[in-house]
Amino acid sequence: MEYEHILVERDGPVGVITLNRPRVLNALSPELIAELGHALDRLDADPGVGAAVLTGGEKVFAAGADIADMAERTAVDQLLRDQTGRWQAVTAFTKPLVAAVNGYALGGGCELALMCDLIVAGDTARFGQPEINLGIIPGAGGTQRWPRTVGKYVAMEINLLGQPIDARRAYRLGLVNRVVPAEVTVAVAVDLARQLAARAPLALRLAKEAVNRALETPLSEGLAAERKSFYFLFATEDQKEGMRAFLEKRRPEFKGR
Ligand code: DAK
């Protein structure tokens, strides 16, 4: 399928999705979110893809949902056009998803980055929830994922004050995995994704699921679910291959079976 608002490329086992509305700083229109969901579903279903990178390119990640599209909507319009299901394609992606963030990641753009599994930030990156300045609050997870990631007080500052933070502060807070020069952000993210794609696919999938579950369940339930997934992996060929390869001092060849 041809997309209008995003670009999708393959770099070996890595799918690279680039948000592509540069004239409006990659503002996330409903059409863009629909295309993003479609592209992620396709990459998820493709056995040749082991991981994906989501980026806005060298200058900007995304300056949020499209304000021009939202400005005159009523509450009922919002309810009836609810985009939540479409945004959920991002969190439903079962393979590792690495965000490569340069420049602004604001509002829905920041929430999109927070839905990814790892974040590589260029030194120009700015993360924030400026919705308060528009008379609204975040609607795609900003008030929920910030406190779970950086704690209550920084989350309050981000959501109530609406001022973005830079890449260094985001790194100190544990919001991003790497800070790199902006020219290499995407390359570093693709390299990380390639390393992830070389790992056992079923174990990756269950590890991602388990870490995400930790943010939603009491410890005892999370531990019980982790144990079940651990036992389950002993039913896979990849577990046999991984352990035999270790004992035979060779590199494992994982098949995702
Ligand atoms: N929407 C539409 N157009 C935008 C935009 C946006 N979010 N951000 C920037 N643009 C457009 C500008 O209007 C301008 O267009 P022209 O005037 O050239 O036609 C062009 O991009 C360049 O922007 P600026 O001239 O403003 O560039 P500057 O470098 O001076 O400033 C900036 C960059 C990022 C600081 C500034 O553009 C800015 O403050 N942008 C708005 C940031 C913002 O408030 N974002 C939050 C939007 S609310 C939900 C899912 C998601 C959401 C809600 C619910 N559900 C599933 C329920 C999300 C909500 C939001 O994100």
Coordinates of N, CA, C and O and ligand atoms in Angstrom, one line a residue, residues 23-25 27 63-67 70 84 87 104 106-108 111 130-131 134 139-140, ligand 1:
R23 N 5.9 19.9 6.8 CA 5.4 21.3 6.7 C 4.7 21.7 8.0 O 4.7 22.8 8.4
V24 N 4.1 20.7 8.7 CA 3.4 21.0 9.9 C 4.0 20.2 11.1 O 3.4 19.8 12.1
L25 N 5.3 20.0 11.0 CA 6.1 19.4 12.1 C 5.6 18.0 12.4 O 5.5 17.7 13.6
A27 N 2.6 16.9 12.5 CA 1.4 16.9 13.3 C 0.6 15.6 12.9 O 0.5 15.2 11.8
A63 N 5.0 17.3 16.5 CA 4.6 18.4 17.4 C 3.2 18.1 18.0 O 2.5 19.1 18.4
G64 N 2.7 16.9 17.9 CA 1.4 16.6 18.6 C 0.3 16.3 17.6 O 0.5 16.3 16.4
A65 N -0.9 16.1 18.1 CA -2.0 15.9 17.3 C -2.3 17.2 16.5 O -1.8 18.3 16.9
D66 N -3.0 17.1 15.4 CA -3.2 18.2 14.5 C -4.2 19.2 15.1 O -5.4 18.9 15.1
I67 N -3.7 20.3 15.5 CA -4.5 21.3 16.2 C -5.5 21.9 15.2 O -6.7 22.1 15.6
M70 N -8.4 19.6 15.2 CA -9.2 19.5 16.4 C -9.9 20.8 16.9 O -10.9 20.7 17.6
T84 N -8.8 6.4 19.8 CA -8.0 5.6 20.7 C -7.6 4.2 20.1 O -6.5 3.8 20.2
W87 N -4.7 4.5 17.8 CA -3.4 4.7 18.5 C -3.0 3.3 19.1 O -1.8 3.1 19.3
Y104 N 11.3 18.3 18.3 CA 10.2 18.3 19.2 C 9.5 16.9 19.2 O 9.2 16.4 18.1
L106 N 6.2 16.5 21.1 CA 5.2 17.2 22.0 C 3.8 16.6 21.9 O 3.4 16.1 20.9
G107 N 3.1 16.7 23.0 CA 1.7 16.3 23.0 C 1.6 14.8 22.6 O 2.3 13.9 23.1
G108 N 0.8 14.6 21.6 CA 0.6 13.2 21.1 C 1.9 12.7 20.5 O 2.2 11.5 20.5
E111 N 3.6 11.3 23.5 CA 2.9 10.1 23.9 C 3.2 8.9 23.0 O 3.4 7.8 23.4
P130 N 2.5 20.0 26.1 CA 2.0 21.3 26.2 C 0.5 21.5 26.1 O 0.0 22.6 26.0
E131 N -0.3 20.4 26.2 CA -1.7 20.5 26.0 C -2.3 21.5 26.9 O -3.3 22.2 26.6
L134 N -3.3 24.7 25.6 CA -4.4 24.8 24.7 C -5.7 24.6 25.4 O -6.8 24.5 24.8
G139 N -4.4 13.1 25.9 CA -5.5 12.1 25.7 C -5.0 10.8 25.2 O -5.7 9.9 25.0
A140 N -3.6 10.7 25.1 CA -3.1 9.4 24.6 C -2.0 8.8 25.6 O -1.0 8.2 25.1
Ligands
DAK1 N1 -0.9 20.8 14.7 C1 -1.0 21.5 13.5 N2 -0.1 22.2 13.0 C2 1.1 22.4 13.7 C3 1.3 21.7 14.9 C4 0.2 20.9 15.4 N3 0.4 20.2 16.6 N4 2.5 22.1 15.4 C5 3.1 22.9 14.5 N5 2.2 23.1 13.4 C6 2.4 23.9 12.2 C7 2.3 25.4 12.6 O1 1.0 25.8 12.6 C8 3.1 25.9 11.4 O2 2.3 26.0 10.3 P1 2.3 27.2 9.3 O3 2.0 28.4 10.1 O4 3.7 27.3 8.7 O5 1.2 26.9 8.2 C9 4.2 24.9 11.1 O6 3.7 23.7 11.7 C10 5.5 25.2 11.8 O7 5.3 25.5 13.2 P2 5.8 26.8 13.9 O8 5.9 28.0 12.9 O9 4.9 27.0 15.1 O10 7.3 26.4 14.3 P3 8.1 26.9 15.5 O11 9.5 26.3 15.3 O12 8.0 28.4 15.7 O13 7.5 26.2 16.8 C11 6.6 24.4 18.1 C12 7.5 24.9 17.0 C13 6.6 22.9 18.1 C14 7.1 24.9 19.4 C15 5.2 25.0 17.8 O14 4.8 24.7 16.5 C16 4.1 24.4 18.7 O15 4.0 24.8 19.9 N6 3.3 23.5 18.2 C17 2.1 23.0 18.9 C18 2.6 22.0 20.0 C19 1.4 21.4 20.8 O16 0.7 22.2 21.4 N7 1.1 20.1 20.7 C20 0.0 19.5 21.4 C21 -1.2 19.3 20.5 S1 -2.5 18.5 21.4 C22 -5.8 11.4 21.6 C23 -4.6 11.3 21.0 C24 -3.7 12.3 20.9 C25 -4.0 13.5 21.4 C26 -5.2 13.7 22.1 C27 -6.1 12.7 22.2 N8 -6.8 10.4 21.7 C28 -6.4 9.1 21.1 C29 -8.0 10.5 22.4 C30 -3.0 14.6 21.3 C31 -3.2 15.9 21.5 C32 -2.1 16.8 21.2 O17 -1.0 16.5 20.8

